[in-house]
Short mmCIF file of C-alpha atoms and ligand atoms in Angstrom, two decimals:
data_model
loop_
_atom_site.label_atom_id
_atom_site.label_comp_id
_atom_site.label_asym_id
_atom_site.label_seq_id
_atom_site.Cartn_x
_atom_site.Cartn_y
_atom_site.Cartn_z
CA MET A 1 122.31 40.34 239.18
CA GLU A 2 119.02 39.07 240.55
CA LYS A 3 115.83 39.75 238.62
CA ILE A 4 112.16 39.24 239.24
CA VAL A 5 110.37 37.47 236.43
CA ILE A 6 106.60 37.72 236.11
CA GLU A 7 104.29 35.99 233.69
CA GLY A 8 101.49 38.52 233.58
CA GLY A 9 97.82 38.58 232.76
CA ILE A 10 96.59 36.64 235.79
CA ARG A 11 93.73 37.86 237.96
CA LEU A 12 94.98 37.85 241.56
CA GLU A 13 92.73 36.44 244.25
CA GLY A 14 92.99 35.60 247.91
CA GLU A 15 94.12 36.98 251.23
CA VAL A 16 97.45 38.54 252.11
CA GLU A 17 98.77 39.87 255.38
CA VAL A 18 100.58 43.15 255.55
CA SER A 19 104.01 43.33 257.24
CA GLY A 20 105.28 45.91 259.72
CA ALA A 21 105.86 49.44 258.42
CA LYS A 22 109.38 50.13 257.16
CA ASN A 23 109.07 53.87 257.71
CA ALA A 24 107.99 53.41 261.32
CA ALA A 25 110.47 50.63 262.12
CA LEU A 26 113.49 52.74 261.10
CA PRO A 27 112.84 55.68 263.47
CA ILE A 28 111.74 53.30 266.24
CA PHE A 29 115.12 51.56 265.99
CA THR A 30 116.99 54.88 266.17
CA ALA A 31 114.79 56.07 269.05
CA THR A 32 116.17 53.21 271.14
CA LEU A 33 119.41 55.23 271.19
CA LEU A 34 117.66 57.55 273.64
CA ALA A 35 117.80 55.06 276.52
CA PRO A 36 119.76 52.02 277.61
CA GLY A 37 117.82 48.86 276.82
CA PRO A 38 116.85 46.21 276.61
CA PHE A 39 113.91 47.01 274.31
CA ARG A 40 111.79 44.34 272.67
CA LEU A 41 110.55 45.38 269.24
CA GLY A 42 107.89 43.37 267.42
CA ASN A 43 106.40 43.37 263.91
CA ILE A 44 109.69 44.52 262.37
CA PRO A 45 109.74 43.71 258.65
CA ASN A 46 112.64 41.71 257.29
CA LEU A 47 113.95 44.19 254.71
CA ARG A 48 117.25 45.49 253.41
CA ASP A 49 116.57 48.80 255.17
CA THR A 50 116.01 47.17 258.56
CA VAL A 51 119.25 45.24 258.11
CA THR A 52 120.98 48.56 257.41
CA ILE A 53 119.56 50.30 260.48
CA ILE A 54 120.57 47.31 262.63
CA LYS A 55 124.13 47.53 261.23
CA ILE A 56 124.23 51.23 262.10
CA LEU A 57 123.12 50.69 265.68
CA GLU A 58 125.57 47.80 266.09
CA SER A 59 128.40 50.02 264.82
CA LEU A 60 127.51 52.41 267.67
CA GLY A 61 127.92 49.67 270.27
CA VAL A 62 124.25 48.66 270.54
CA LYS A 63 123.64 44.92 270.91
CA ILE A 64 120.80 43.55 268.78
CA GLU A 65 119.49 40.02 268.94
CA LYS A 66 116.81 38.48 266.75
CA LEU A 67 114.37 36.74 269.08
CA GLY A 68 112.04 35.36 266.43
CA GLU A 69 110.29 36.31 263.19
CA GLY A 70 110.05 40.12 263.23
CA GLU A 71 111.09 40.33 266.88
CA TYR A 72 114.29 41.92 268.18
CA GLU A 73 115.94 42.73 271.46
CA VAL A 74 117.86 46.00 271.34
CA ASP A 75 120.27 46.75 274.14
CA GLY A 76 121.98 50.13 274.10
CA THR A 77 123.71 49.89 277.47
CA GLY A 78 127.03 49.65 275.66
CA LEU A 79 126.45 52.64 273.38
CA CYS A 80 129.92 54.00 272.69
CA GLY A 81 129.92 55.61 269.23
CA HIS A 82 128.35 58.74 267.84
CA GLU A 83 129.15 58.50 264.13
CA THR A 84 127.02 57.23 261.25
CA PRO A 85 129.32 56.82 258.25
CA TYR A 86 128.75 57.62 254.58
CA ASP A 87 128.90 53.97 253.53
CA LEU A 88 125.64 53.30 255.33
CA VAL A 89 123.93 56.67 254.81
CA LYS A 90 124.48 56.42 251.06
CA THR A 91 122.49 53.16 250.96
CA MET A 92 119.67 54.54 253.08
CA ARG A 93 118.90 58.19 253.73
CA ALA A 94 116.85 57.36 256.83
CA SER A 95 120.22 56.67 258.51
CA CYS A 96 120.23 60.38 259.34
CA LEU A 97 117.53 59.56 261.92
CA THR A 98 120.40 58.79 264.30
CA LEU A 99 121.23 62.50 264.47
CA GLY A 100 118.52 63.67 266.91
CA PRO A 101 118.69 60.76 269.38
CA LEU A 102 122.52 60.58 269.48
CA LEU A 103 122.76 64.30 270.07
CA ALA A 104 120.17 64.21 272.84
CA ARG A 105 121.66 61.19 274.64
CA THR A 106 125.40 61.77 274.21
CA GLY A 107 125.68 65.49 273.42
CA LYS A 108 127.28 64.83 270.06
CA ALA A 109 126.55 63.20 266.73
CA LYS A 110 128.43 62.93 263.48
CA VAL A 111 126.33 61.79 260.58
CA SER A 112 127.18 61.73 256.90
CA LEU A 113 125.15 64.26 254.94
CA PRO A 114 122.93 62.28 252.57
CA GLY A 115 123.46 63.32 248.97
CA GLY A 116 120.70 63.68 246.41
CA CYS A 117 118.83 60.54 245.46
CA ALA A 118 116.89 59.10 242.53
CA ILE A 119 113.66 60.86 243.46
CA GLY A 120 114.95 64.33 244.34
CA GLU A 121 117.53 66.48 246.08
CA ARG A 122 116.13 65.78 249.53
CA PRO A 123 118.12 68.19 251.68
CA ILE A 124 118.00 67.93 255.49
CA ASP A 125 118.13 71.66 256.21
CA GLN A 126 114.90 71.48 258.24
CA HIS A 127 116.30 68.75 260.49
CA LEU A 128 119.35 70.92 261.14
CA LYS A 129 117.35 74.12 261.62
CA GLY A 130 115.25 72.36 264.27
CA LEU A 131 118.24 70.93 266.11
CA GLU A 132 119.95 74.32 266.04
CA ALA A 133 116.84 75.89 267.54
CA LEU A 134 117.18 73.35 270.37
CA GLY A 135 120.67 74.70 271.05
CA ALA A 136 122.85 72.36 268.99
CA LYS A 137 125.97 73.65 267.34
CA ILE A 138 125.98 72.39 263.77
CA ASP A 139 129.08 72.18 261.66
CA ILE A 140 129.10 70.80 258.13
CA SER A 141 132.45 69.77 256.74
CA HIS A 142 133.94 66.98 254.62
CA GLY A 143 130.46 65.67 253.82
CA TYR A 144 129.50 65.22 257.46
CA VAL A 145 127.14 67.00 259.82
CA LYS A 146 128.67 67.39 263.25
CA ALA A 147 126.16 68.34 265.91
CA SER A 148 127.08 69.02 269.51
CA VAL A 149 125.67 70.61 272.63
CA ASP A 150 127.13 71.52 276.00
CA GLY A 151 124.84 70.05 278.62
CA ARG A 152 121.22 69.44 277.63
CA LEU A 153 119.36 70.68 274.58
CA LYS A 154 116.83 73.43 275.35
CA GLY A 155 113.16 73.37 274.33
CA ALA A 156 112.15 75.85 271.63
CA ARG A 157 109.32 76.86 269.31
CA ILE A 158 110.11 75.55 265.84
CA ILE A 159 108.10 76.43 262.77
CA MET A 160 108.92 74.04 259.95
CA ASP A 161 109.31 75.77 256.58
CA LEU A 162 107.82 72.73 254.90
CA VAL A 163 106.20 69.48 255.87
CA THR A 164 108.92 66.89 256.44
CA VAL A 165 108.38 63.45 257.94
CA THR A 166 111.86 62.44 259.08
CA GLY A 167 112.66 66.09 259.89
CA VAL A 168 109.89 66.12 262.51
CA MET A 169 110.98 62.70 263.76
CA ASN A 170 114.57 63.83 264.31
CA ILE A 171 113.49 66.98 266.15
CA MET A 172 110.83 65.16 268.19
CA MET A 173 113.34 62.53 269.33
CA ALA A 174 115.91 65.18 270.27
CA ALA A 175 113.32 67.26 272.15
CA THR A 176 112.26 64.37 274.40
CA LEU A 177 115.43 64.81 276.47
CA ALA A 178 115.67 68.62 276.16
CA GLU A 179 115.19 70.98 279.07
CA GLY A 180 111.72 72.56 278.86
CA LYS A 181 108.99 72.65 276.25
CA THR A 182 109.39 72.26 272.49
CA VAL A 183 106.60 73.13 270.09
CA ILE A 184 106.87 71.95 266.48
CA GLU A 185 104.51 73.84 264.19
CA ASN A 186 103.60 72.90 260.61
CA ALA A 187 104.50 69.35 261.58
CA ALA A 188 103.96 66.37 259.28
CA ARG A 189 101.00 64.23 260.36
CA GLU A 190 101.94 60.83 258.93
CA PRO A 191 100.90 57.68 260.85
CA GLU A 192 104.61 56.80 261.20
CA ILE A 193 105.09 59.99 263.25
CA VAL A 194 102.19 58.95 265.48
CA ALA A 195 103.75 55.49 265.89
CA LEU A 196 107.09 56.99 266.85
CA ALA A 197 105.40 59.35 269.33
CA LYS A 198 103.59 56.37 270.90
CA PHE A 199 106.90 54.53 271.23
CA LEU A 200 108.60 57.56 272.81
CA THR A 201 105.63 58.11 275.14
CA ALA A 202 105.83 54.47 276.25
CA MET A 203 109.52 55.19 277.00
CA GLY A 204 108.45 58.01 279.32
CA ALA A 205 108.48 60.99 276.93
CA LYS A 206 105.80 63.67 277.24
CA ILE A 207 104.42 64.28 273.76
CA ASN A 208 101.10 65.79 272.72
CA GLY A 209 99.57 66.44 269.33
CA ALA A 210 101.39 63.85 267.17
CA GLY A 211 99.17 63.34 264.14
CA SER A 212 98.23 67.03 264.12
CA SER A 213 100.27 69.91 262.74
CA ILE A 214 101.34 71.12 266.20
CA ILE A 215 103.36 68.74 268.36
CA THR A 216 104.34 69.67 271.89
CA ILE A 217 107.12 67.89 273.74
CA ASP A 218 107.87 68.50 277.41
CA GLY A 219 111.46 67.39 277.89
CA VAL A 220 112.25 64.80 280.56
CA GLU A 221 115.59 63.92 282.17
CA SER A 222 115.70 60.33 281.06
CA LEU A 223 113.76 57.67 279.18
CA HIS A 224 113.46 53.95 279.82
CA HIS A 225 113.21 50.72 277.83
CA VAL A 226 109.88 49.25 276.71
CA ASP A 227 108.35 46.47 274.61
CA PHE A 228 106.67 47.77 271.47
CA ASP A 229 104.89 46.39 268.42
CA ASN A 230 105.30 48.26 265.16
CA ILE A 231 102.34 49.42 263.04
CA PRO A 232 101.39 47.82 259.70
CA ASP A 233 102.88 49.12 256.45
CA ARG A 234 100.24 51.24 254.73
CA ILE A 235 102.24 51.48 251.51
CA GLU A 236 102.68 47.72 251.24
CA ALA A 237 98.94 47.36 251.92
CA GLY A 238 98.23 49.98 249.26
CA THR A 239 100.42 48.15 246.76
CA PHE A 240 98.38 44.94 247.19
CA MET A 241 95.18 46.98 246.85
CA ALA A 242 96.54 48.37 243.60
CA ALA A 243 97.37 44.80 242.51
CA ALA A 244 93.68 43.91 242.86
CA ALA A 245 92.74 46.99 240.84
CA ILE A 246 95.18 46.42 237.99
CA THR A 247 94.50 42.68 237.58
CA GLY A 248 90.71 42.97 238.00
CA GLY A 249 91.28 40.70 240.98
CA ASP A 250 89.77 40.15 244.39
CA ILE A 251 92.27 40.61 247.23
CA THR A 252 91.69 40.90 250.96
CA VAL A 253 94.55 42.65 252.72
CA THR A 254 94.63 41.87 256.43
CA GLY A 255 96.22 43.70 259.35
CA VAL A 256 95.49 47.20 257.99
CA VAL A 257 94.49 50.48 259.65
CA HIS A 258 91.68 51.93 257.50
CA ASN A 259 92.26 55.55 258.41
CA ASP A 260 95.87 55.34 257.20
CA LEU A 261 94.64 54.17 253.78
CA HIS A 262 91.72 56.56 253.38
CA ALA A 263 93.03 58.74 250.51
CA LEU A 264 94.00 55.68 248.48
CA THR A 265 90.74 53.86 249.22
CA GLU A 266 88.74 56.84 247.95
CA LYS A 267 90.78 56.99 244.73
CA LEU A 268 90.43 53.27 244.09
CA LYS A 269 86.66 53.57 244.56
CA GLU A 270 86.65 56.43 242.06
CA ALA A 271 88.54 54.15 239.67
CA GLY A 272 85.72 51.61 239.93
CA CYS A 273 87.03 49.22 242.58
CA GLU A 274 84.63 47.77 245.05
CA ILE A 275 86.02 48.17 248.54
CA THR A 276 84.73 46.39 251.61
CA GLU A 277 86.20 47.26 254.97
CA ALA A 278 86.04 44.85 257.90
CA VAL A 279 87.83 44.90 261.24
CA LYS A 280 91.51 45.35 260.32
CA SER A 281 91.06 44.07 256.77
CA VAL A 282 90.10 45.49 253.43
CA ARG A 283 88.77 43.62 250.40
CA VAL A 284 89.40 45.17 247.01
CA GLN A 285 87.61 43.89 243.94
CA GLY A 286 89.05 45.33 240.76
CA PRO A 287 86.71 46.61 238.05
CA ASP A 288 86.27 45.16 234.56
CA LYS A 289 87.14 48.57 233.21
CA ILE A 290 89.36 50.89 235.25
CA ARG A 291 87.98 54.44 235.30
CA PRO A 292 90.55 57.24 234.85
CA ILE A 293 91.13 59.44 237.90
CA HIS A 294 93.10 62.54 238.85
CA VAL A 295 95.59 62.22 241.67
CA THR A 296 97.72 64.86 243.37
CA THR A 297 100.19 63.71 246.00
CA ALA A 298 100.21 65.58 249.31
CA PRO A 299 101.41 65.10 252.88
CA PHE A 300 99.17 62.87 255.03
CA PRO A 301 96.16 62.71 255.03
CA GLY A 302 96.52 63.48 251.32
CA PHE A 303 97.38 60.92 248.66
CA PRO A 304 100.83 59.50 249.54
CA THR A 305 103.74 60.13 247.19
CA ASP A 306 104.84 56.58 248.05
CA MET A 307 101.76 55.29 246.16
CA GLN A 308 102.09 57.60 243.13
CA ALA A 309 104.11 55.21 240.98
CA GLN A 310 101.76 52.32 241.75
CA ILE A 311 98.56 54.24 240.97
CA MET A 312 100.17 55.36 237.72
CA ALA A 313 100.64 51.72 236.68
CA VAL A 314 96.96 51.13 237.39
CA MET A 315 95.94 54.21 235.38
CA ALA A 316 98.09 53.04 232.47
CA LEU A 317 95.27 50.55 231.83
CA ALA A 318 92.33 52.89 232.53
CA ASP A 319 89.58 53.61 230.07
CA GLY A 320 90.60 57.24 229.39
CA ALA A 321 93.10 59.85 230.51
CA SER A 322 94.24 60.44 234.10
CA ILE A 323 96.27 63.32 235.44
CA ILE A 324 98.82 62.53 238.13
CA THR A 325 100.62 65.39 239.85
CA GLU A 326 103.59 64.84 242.15
CA THR A 327 104.04 67.65 244.67
CA ILE A 328 106.45 66.13 247.22
CA PHE A 329 109.53 65.11 245.22
CA GLU A 330 110.81 66.85 242.11
CA ASN A 331 112.01 63.77 240.27
CA ARG A 332 109.61 60.99 241.09
CA PHE A 333 108.58 59.97 237.57
CA MET A 334 111.51 57.69 236.83
CA HIS A 335 109.13 54.77 236.38
CA VAL A 336 107.48 56.49 233.39
CA ALA A 337 110.22 55.66 230.91
CA GLU A 338 110.13 52.02 232.01
CA LEU A 339 106.34 51.89 231.75
CA TRP A 340 106.70 53.24 228.19
CA ARG A 341 108.72 50.14 227.41
CA MET A 342 105.68 48.11 228.39
CA GLY A 343 103.41 50.07 226.06
CA ALA A 344 102.05 52.72 228.43
CA ASP A 345 101.04 56.09 226.98
CA ILE A 346 102.26 58.69 229.47
CA THR A 347 103.38 62.28 228.91
CA VAL A 348 105.25 64.17 231.58
CA ASN A 349 105.19 67.91 231.85
CA GLY A 350 107.12 69.10 234.91
CA SER A 351 105.42 67.72 237.98
CA THR A 352 102.33 66.58 236.09
CA SER A 353 101.87 63.52 233.98
CA THR A 354 99.01 62.63 231.70
CA VAL A 355 98.36 58.93 231.57
CA CYS A 356 96.24 57.85 228.60
CA GLY A 357 95.01 54.37 229.34
CA VAL A 358 95.87 51.69 226.81
CA ARG A 359 94.00 48.41 226.18
CA SER A 360 96.89 46.26 227.34
CA LEU A 361 100.51 46.41 228.46
CA SER A 362 103.10 44.04 227.12
CA GLY A 363 105.76 42.30 229.19
CA ALA A 364 109.28 43.67 228.76
CA ASP A 365 112.71 43.83 230.38
CA VAL A 366 112.64 46.83 232.70
CA MET A 367 114.86 48.39 235.31
CA ALA A 368 113.89 49.44 238.81
CA THR A 369 115.17 52.91 239.73
CA ASP A 370 113.86 53.31 243.27
CA LEU A 371 111.69 51.44 245.71
CA ARG A 372 108.22 52.60 244.69
CA ALA A 373 109.13 52.73 240.99
CA SER A 374 109.95 49.02 241.32
CA ALA A 375 106.52 48.39 242.82
CA SER A 376 104.94 50.18 239.87
CA LEU A 377 106.80 47.94 237.40
CA LEU A 378 105.80 44.90 239.41
CA LEU A 379 102.14 45.87 239.16
CA ALA A 380 102.43 46.61 235.45
CA GLY A 381 104.12 43.22 235.00
CA LEU A 382 101.30 41.43 236.82
CA ALA A 383 98.77 42.86 234.38
CA ALA A 384 100.88 42.80 231.20
CA LYS A 385 100.64 40.20 228.48
CA GLY A 386 103.74 38.03 228.43
CA VAL A 387 106.87 38.03 230.53
CA THR A 388 108.31 41.01 232.43
CA ARG A 389 111.82 40.88 233.87
CA ILE A 390 112.62 43.52 236.48
CA ASP A 391 116.28 44.27 236.95
CA ARG A 392 117.89 45.90 240.04
CA ILE A 393 115.41 44.37 242.43
CA TYR A 394 117.50 45.34 245.44
CA HIS A 395 115.35 48.48 245.43
CA LEU A 396 112.26 46.33 245.92
CA GLN A 397 113.93 44.37 248.72
CA ARG A 398 114.38 47.62 250.63
CA GLY A 399 110.66 47.91 251.28
CA TYR A 400 108.68 44.77 250.43
CA GLU A 401 109.01 41.68 252.58
CA ARG A 402 108.73 38.28 250.82
CA ILE A 403 107.03 39.98 247.90
CA GLU A 404 107.26 37.08 245.44
CA ARG A 405 105.89 34.66 248.02
CA LYS A 406 103.04 36.99 248.95
CA LEU A 407 102.07 37.65 245.33
CA GLY A 408 102.54 33.97 244.51
CA SER A 409 100.02 33.09 247.22
CA LEU A 410 97.52 35.30 245.37
CA GLY A 411 98.04 33.33 242.16
CA ALA A 412 100.75 35.39 240.47
CA ILE A 413 103.36 33.52 238.46
CA ILE A 414 106.46 35.21 239.76
CA ARG A 415 109.97 34.09 240.55
CA ARG A 416 113.41 35.39 241.31
CA GLU A 417 116.06 34.60 238.74
N1 LIG B 501 112.76 68.55 252.47
C1 LIG B 501 113.56 69.66 252.50
N2 LIG B 501 114.33 69.88 253.59
C2 LIG B 501 114.34 69.03 254.66
C3 LIG B 501 113.53 67.88 254.61
C4 LIG B 501 112.74 67.67 253.51
O1 LIG B 501 113.57 70.46 251.55
O2 LIG B 501 115.07 69.28 255.61
C5 LIG B 501 111.89 68.31 251.31
C6 LIG B 501 112.24 67.03 250.55
O3 LIG B 501 113.27 67.23 249.63
C7 LIG B 501 110.92 66.68 249.92
C8 LIG B 501 109.89 67.14 250.96
O4 LIG B 501 110.57 68.07 251.78
O5 LIG B 501 110.76 67.41 248.73
C9 LIG B 501 109.31 66.07 251.83
O6 LIG B 501 110.34 65.22 252.31
P1 LIG B 501 110.28 64.46 253.69
O7 LIG B 501 111.35 65.00 254.56
O8 LIG B 501 108.91 64.43 254.23
O9 LIG B 501 110.70 63.00 253.26
P2 LIG B 501 111.56 62.02 254.12
O10 LIG B 501 111.23 62.22 255.54
O11 LIG B 501 112.97 62.08 253.69
C10 LIG B 501 109.82 60.08 254.26
C11 LIG B 501 109.77 58.64 253.82
C12 LIG B 501 109.67 58.58 252.31
C13 LIG B 501 108.41 59.33 251.89
C14 LIG B 501 108.44 60.78 252.41
C15 LIG B 501 107.18 61.55 252.12
C16 LIG B 501 111.05 57.53 255.53
C17 LIG B 501 112.27 56.77 255.90
N3 LIG B 501 110.98 57.97 254.27
O12 LIG B 501 110.99 60.62 253.64
O13 LIG B 501 109.54 57.21 251.97
O14 LIG B 501 108.30 59.35 250.49
O15 LIG B 501 108.65 60.76 253.84
O16 LIG B 501 106.09 60.94 252.67
O17 LIG B 501 110.17 57.70 256.34
C18 LIG B 501 109.73 55.32 250.60
O18 LIG B 501 109.39 54.64 251.58
O19 LIG B 501 109.81 54.87 249.43
C19 LIG B 501 110.08 56.73 250.81
C20 LIG B 501 110.79 57.43 249.94
#
């Protein structure tokens, strides 16, 4: 099995460009199911997850051609299927984003129910509640969700019980082709939702309020193809910013949207980093001594859960004790036990962990358990003394494009073995 091997203890320096956002690319691909193509999508990261979503669309009869680096033509004129099987959903939960668009375009969708995953139970009850409110008949049997509607879906007022990113995306996509007005209240406000809304609007959808907690969608009869460039990946950007912090380095991350990174930027400043923002780029200079900070994850614009594992690695080397509280997922501290193996002093109590900074981490053989946990181990490995070998790097390949090459260009000694 492939491993990443890092010789740590090197201060990273230089400039690195951020790739397209995984969590915006996936819903944008599924949104193409709402209209026949051809669409041209740009700034699509080359990741395991994008390969999976492409496979899913192709299995539904959609033709996808790679036009160049990060650029695809998606043609759904031949859409003939309506089923997303377990084999694909089990490798990527976001596969359930086919549910809303398939239902809206074809009147039926059969999608495997995602099971629990490494970071939590992650049910999709809110997706289903929303689609039911739009008039869908939902039947769950043999591990599959079957959704169907006679005629068009009907607009409705939907109050989400909790803030869910892909839940809102699924409902928003379905509502674009519904009859009448849909109002989603207590909606998630993540930049990826705004990106999807922009894509849908370019396709002819009538959407207001994306990025706020109330989104209004006036259904239209049909949507059309467009060309669209994806937004940058704020979590990848954040991971490089954390790399500057943990190695006491000096990294400029280009192609970023500052507002999307605000909560992280503020925390890194608190930790002693010097941050300089320029047009679409951010320079992070790591401190000599990392100051401990307290972090509580929250839906956007709060501190992203997808950066919790990485900030914990940074705090493992802080000059004092930090408190990190995870409020989004119930089991997102799997990286802790691996960080212990590198000498970190972390105690977990329910959803809160106390990270007592140590003077140095030591390289070790560690195992990635999920995507962001892998990123945390990568960061720890960059700062640790000696060699770190990260096993199960397929998790990392789900969300970080050319990561060894990008880190290598900043001076890291890193290779795949
Ligand atoms: N939840 C429910 N019922 C639902 C939906 C969600 O109880 O119907 C719960 C979840 O179990 C969780 C919380 O609500 O406790 C929030 O989950 P959310 O639905 O917002 O997560 P998601 O949409 O499944 C997306 C990202 C995740 C990211 C979260 C939170 C994609 C493809 N995935 O997941 O990204 O952590 O939002 O911001 O957009 C990652 O990239 O590593 C990743 C896990």
